[in-house]
mmCIF file of C-alpha atoms in Angstrom:
data_model
loop_
_atom_site.group_PDB
_atom_site.id
_atom_site.type_symbol
_atom_site.label_atom_id
_atom_site.label_comp_id
_atom_site.label_asym_id
_atom_site.label_seq_id
_atom_site.Cartn_x
_atom_site.Cartn_y
_atom_site.Cartn_z
ATOM 1 C CA MET A 1 -88.151 44.777 20.560
ATOM 2 C CA ILE A 2 -87.168 43.923 17.019
ATOM 3 C CA VAL A 3 -88.960 46.031 14.330
ATOM 4 C CA SER A 4 -90.482 43.983 11.600
ATOM 5 C CA PRO A 5 -89.650 45.011 7.972
ATOM 6 C CA THR A 6 -91.836 47.204 6.176
ATOM 7 C CA LEU A 7 -92.466 46.439 2.330
ATOM 8 C CA ILE A 8 -92.411 49.151 -0.081
ATOM 9 C CA THR A 9 -93.725 48.667 -3.642
ATOM 10 C CA SER A 10 -94.318 52.057 -5.008
ATOM 11 C CA ARG A 11 -91.980 54.686 -6.481
ATOM 12 C CA ALA A 12 -94.325 57.198 -5.117
ATOM 13 C CA ASN A 13 -93.739 56.366 -1.527
ATOM 14 C CA PRO A 14 -92.233 59.388 0.308
ATOM 15 C CA LEU A 15 -89.242 57.303 1.598
ATOM 16 C CA ILE A 16 -88.431 56.236 -1.976
ATOM 17 C CA ARG A 17 -88.494 59.943 -3.137
ATOM 18 C CA LYS A 18 -86.254 60.860 -0.026
ATOM 19 C CA LEU A 19 -83.733 58.093 -0.883
ATOM 20 C CA ALA A 20 -83.569 59.096 -4.530
ATOM 21 C CA ALA A 21 -82.708 62.612 -3.361
ATOM 22 C CA LEU A 22 -79.643 61.485 -1.753
ATOM 23 C CA ASP A 23 -77.595 61.078 -4.821
ATOM 24 C CA ASP A 24 -76.054 64.392 -4.456
ATOM 25 C CA ALA A 25 -74.585 66.802 -1.683
ATOM 26 C CA ARG A 26 -77.765 69.087 -1.974
ATOM 27 C CA GLY A 27 -80.089 66.260 -1.090
ATOM 28 C CA ILE A 28 -77.765 65.051 1.776
ATOM 29 C CA ARG A 29 -77.696 68.475 3.206
ATOM 30 C CA LYS A 30 -81.510 68.920 2.832
ATOM 31 C CA HIS A 31 -82.437 65.716 4.492
ATOM 32 C CA GLY A 32 -79.459 65.392 6.869
ATOM 33 C CA VAL A 33 -78.938 61.733 6.108
ATOM 34 C CA TYR A 34 -76.949 59.637 3.561
ATOM 35 C CA LEU A 35 -76.896 56.180 2.206
ATOM 36 C CA ALA A 36 -73.990 53.879 3.013
ATOM 37 C CA GLY A 37 -73.438 50.502 1.122
ATOM 38 C CA GLY A 38 -71.017 47.620 0.804
ATOM 39 C CA PRO A 39 -70.658 44.687 3.135
ATOM 40 C CA ARG A 40 -67.569 46.104 4.982
ATOM 41 C CA LEU A 41 -69.036 49.618 5.499
ATOM 42 C CA VAL A 42 -72.362 48.233 6.677
ATOM 43 C CA ARG A 43 -70.543 45.850 9.060
ATOM 44 C CA GLU A 44 -68.307 48.692 10.643
ATOM 45 C CA ALA A 45 -71.218 51.128 10.918
ATOM 46 C CA LEU A 46 -73.375 48.481 12.710
ATOM 47 C CA ARG A 47 -70.447 47.779 15.049
ATOM 48 C CA ASP A 48 -69.105 51.346 15.502
ATOM 49 C CA ARG A 49 -71.838 53.908 14.884
ATOM 50 C CA PRO A 50 -75.245 52.266 15.466
ATOM 51 C CA ASP A 51 -76.326 55.605 16.980
ATOM 52 C CA LEU A 52 -76.307 57.229 13.541
ATOM 53 C CA ILE A 53 -78.355 54.422 11.691
ATOM 54 C CA GLU A 54 -81.750 55.804 10.900
ATOM 55 C CA ALA A 55 -82.930 52.735 8.930
ATOM 56 C CA VAL A 56 -81.807 49.636 6.948
ATOM 57 C CA ILE A 57 -82.873 49.383 3.403
ATOM 58 C CA ALA A 58 -82.879 45.953 1.622
ATOM 59 C CA ALA A 59 -83.772 44.331 -1.526
ATOM 60 C CA ALA A 60 -86.799 41.889 -1.622
ATOM 61 C CA ASP A 61 -84.514 39.049 -2.039
ATOM 62 C CA GLN A 62 -82.311 39.866 0.999
ATOM 63 C CA THR A 63 -83.343 37.669 3.724
ATOM 64 C CA ASP A 64 -80.739 38.556 6.485
ATOM 65 C CA ILE A 65 -81.298 42.264 7.308
ATOM 66 C CA PRO A 66 -78.723 43.090 10.054
ATOM 67 C CA ALA A 67 -79.763 46.081 12.262
ATOM 68 C CA PRO A 68 -80.001 47.054 15.802
ATOM 69 C CA PRO A 69 -83.422 45.801 17.319
ATOM 70 C CA ASP A 70 -85.063 49.386 17.408
ATOM 71 C CA VAL A 71 -83.934 50.511 13.781
ATOM 72 C CA PRO A 72 -86.604 50.446 11.039
ATOM 73 C CA ARG A 73 -86.080 48.069 8.321
ATOM 74 C CA TYR A 74 -87.579 48.614 4.865
ATOM 75 C CA VAL A 75 -87.707 45.857 2.015
ATOM 76 C CA LEU A 76 -87.976 47.491 -1.435
ATOM 77 C CA ALA A 77 -89.785 45.632 -4.176
ATOM 78 C CA PRO A 78 -87.596 44.522 -7.113
ATOM 79 C CA GLY A 79 -86.439 47.365 -9.242
ATOM 80 C CA LEU A 80 -86.769 49.937 -6.443
ATOM 81 C CA PHE A 81 -83.608 48.745 -4.576
ATOM 82 C CA GLN A 82 -81.616 48.894 -7.698
ATOM 83 C CA GLY A 83 -82.858 52.386 -8.496
ATOM 84 C CA ILE A 84 -81.675 53.568 -5.154
ATOM 85 C CA ASN A 85 -78.474 51.448 -4.823
ATOM 86 C CA VAL A 86 -76.130 53.888 -6.885
ATOM 87 C CA PHE A 87 -73.328 52.057 -5.285
ATOM 88 C CA GLY A 88 -74.208 48.637 -7.009
ATOM 89 C CA ALA A 89 -73.154 47.153 -3.570
ATOM 90 C CA PRO A 90 -74.370 43.833 -2.443
ATOM 91 C CA GLY A 91 -76.532 43.453 0.551
ATOM 92 C CA PRO A 92 -78.507 46.090 2.532
ATOM 93 C CA LEU A 93 -77.937 49.830 2.499
ATOM 94 C CA LEU A 94 -77.964 51.905 5.664
ATOM 95 C CA LEU A 95 -79.646 55.177 6.042
ATOM 96 C CA MET A 96 -77.511 57.202 8.358
ATOM 97 C CA ARG A 97 -77.669 60.577 10.010
ATOM 98 C CA ARG A 98 -75.102 62.956 9.160
ATOM 99 C CA PRO A 99 -72.702 63.290 12.171
ATOM 100 C CA VAL A 100 -71.897 66.828 13.200
ATOM 101 C CA LEU A 101 -68.690 67.676 11.989
ATOM 102 C CA PRO A 102 -66.622 70.415 13.716
ATOM 103 C CA ALA A 103 -66.257 73.690 11.859
ATOM 104 C CA TYR A 104 -62.868 74.611 10.456
ATOM 105 C CA ASP A 105 -60.925 76.860 12.717
ATOM 106 C CA PRO A 106 -57.780 78.311 11.157
ATOM 107 C CA ALA A 107 -56.735 79.585 14.686
ATOM 108 C CA ALA A 108 -56.862 75.987 16.182
ATOM 109 C CA PRO A 109 -53.614 74.184 16.561
ATOM 110 C CA TRP A 110 -52.551 72.156 13.397
ATOM 111 C CA PRO A 111 -51.912 68.518 13.897
ATOM 112 C CA ASP A 112 -48.499 67.267 12.654
ATOM 113 C CA GLY A 113 -48.546 65.887 9.319
ATOM 114 C CA CYS A 114 -50.474 66.781 6.116
ATOM 115 C CA THR A 115 -53.827 68.536 6.079
ATOM 116 C CA LEU A 116 -55.838 68.003 2.974
ATOM 117 C CA PHE A 117 -58.581 70.536 1.807
ATOM 118 C CA ALA A 118 -61.165 68.916 -0.448
ATOM 119 C CA PRO A 119 -64.334 70.343 -1.949
ATOM 120 C CA PHE A 120 -67.540 68.714 -1.072
ATOM 121 C CA SER A 121 -69.445 68.113 -4.071
ATOM 122 C CA ASP A 122 -69.944 64.672 -5.185
ATOM 123 C CA PRO A 123 -70.361 62.323 -1.982
ATOM 124 C CA GLU A 124 -68.881 59.251 -3.907
ATOM 125 C CA ASN A 125 -65.654 61.178 -4.860
ATOM 126 C CA VAL A 126 -65.260 62.905 -1.425
ATOM 127 C CA GLY A 127 -65.521 59.409 -0.005
ATOM 128 C CA GLY A 128 -62.703 58.193 -2.201
ATOM 129 C CA VAL A 129 -60.601 61.226 -1.440
ATOM 130 C CA ILE A 130 -61.099 60.775 2.375
ATOM 131 C CA ARG A 131 -60.236 56.907 2.260
ATOM 132 C CA SER A 132 -57.048 57.819 0.077
ATOM 133 C CA ALA A 133 -56.068 60.622 2.434
ATOM 134 C CA ALA A 134 -56.399 58.263 5.415
ATOM 135 C CA ALA A 135 -54.456 55.471 3.597
ATOM 136 C CA LEU A 136 -51.626 57.790 2.770
ATOM 137 C CA GLY A 137 -51.475 59.037 6.450
ATOM 138 C CA ALA A 138 -53.159 62.557 6.340
ATOM 139 C CA ALA A 139 -53.418 64.150 9.614
ATOM 140 C CA ARG A 140 -56.893 65.530 8.822
ATOM 141 C CA VAL A 141 -59.177 66.412 5.898
ATOM 142 C CA VAL A 142 -61.005 69.656 5.643
ATOM 143 C CA LEU A 143 -64.069 69.770 3.481
ATOM 144 C CA THR A 144 -64.784 73.085 1.957
ATOM 145 C CA ALA A 145 -68.284 74.210 1.089
ATOM 146 C CA GLU A 146 -67.847 74.026 -2.681
#
């Protein structure tokens, strides 16, 4: 069954308040979800990790809202989407559950290659660091609690 989009028009809506809190690591940890945006990232998440998608968030002028059939879709009134879309990315955003990451175990065997240790503070910067590490061939990235 395809879920019909829900229109949200008020900044006082609990979902809008939750989405607004996801602009830093503390909000992401508190809610256990994060926002993903950008055509390529959205396409890859829909294809590779639909199990992590909690909702699709779209602007009122977006008519094609891709999502698995049972995933809630929210359409935000003009102005609300721009306030939530800190990426400035076109198209819808995905509200995604944080995957469970394995805890760092210094006694575990180390993979061949470079291991990068990066502090987790600003989600946008960490994303760039991880993408750069992958592009440069790092074997793994360990995010520290900072």
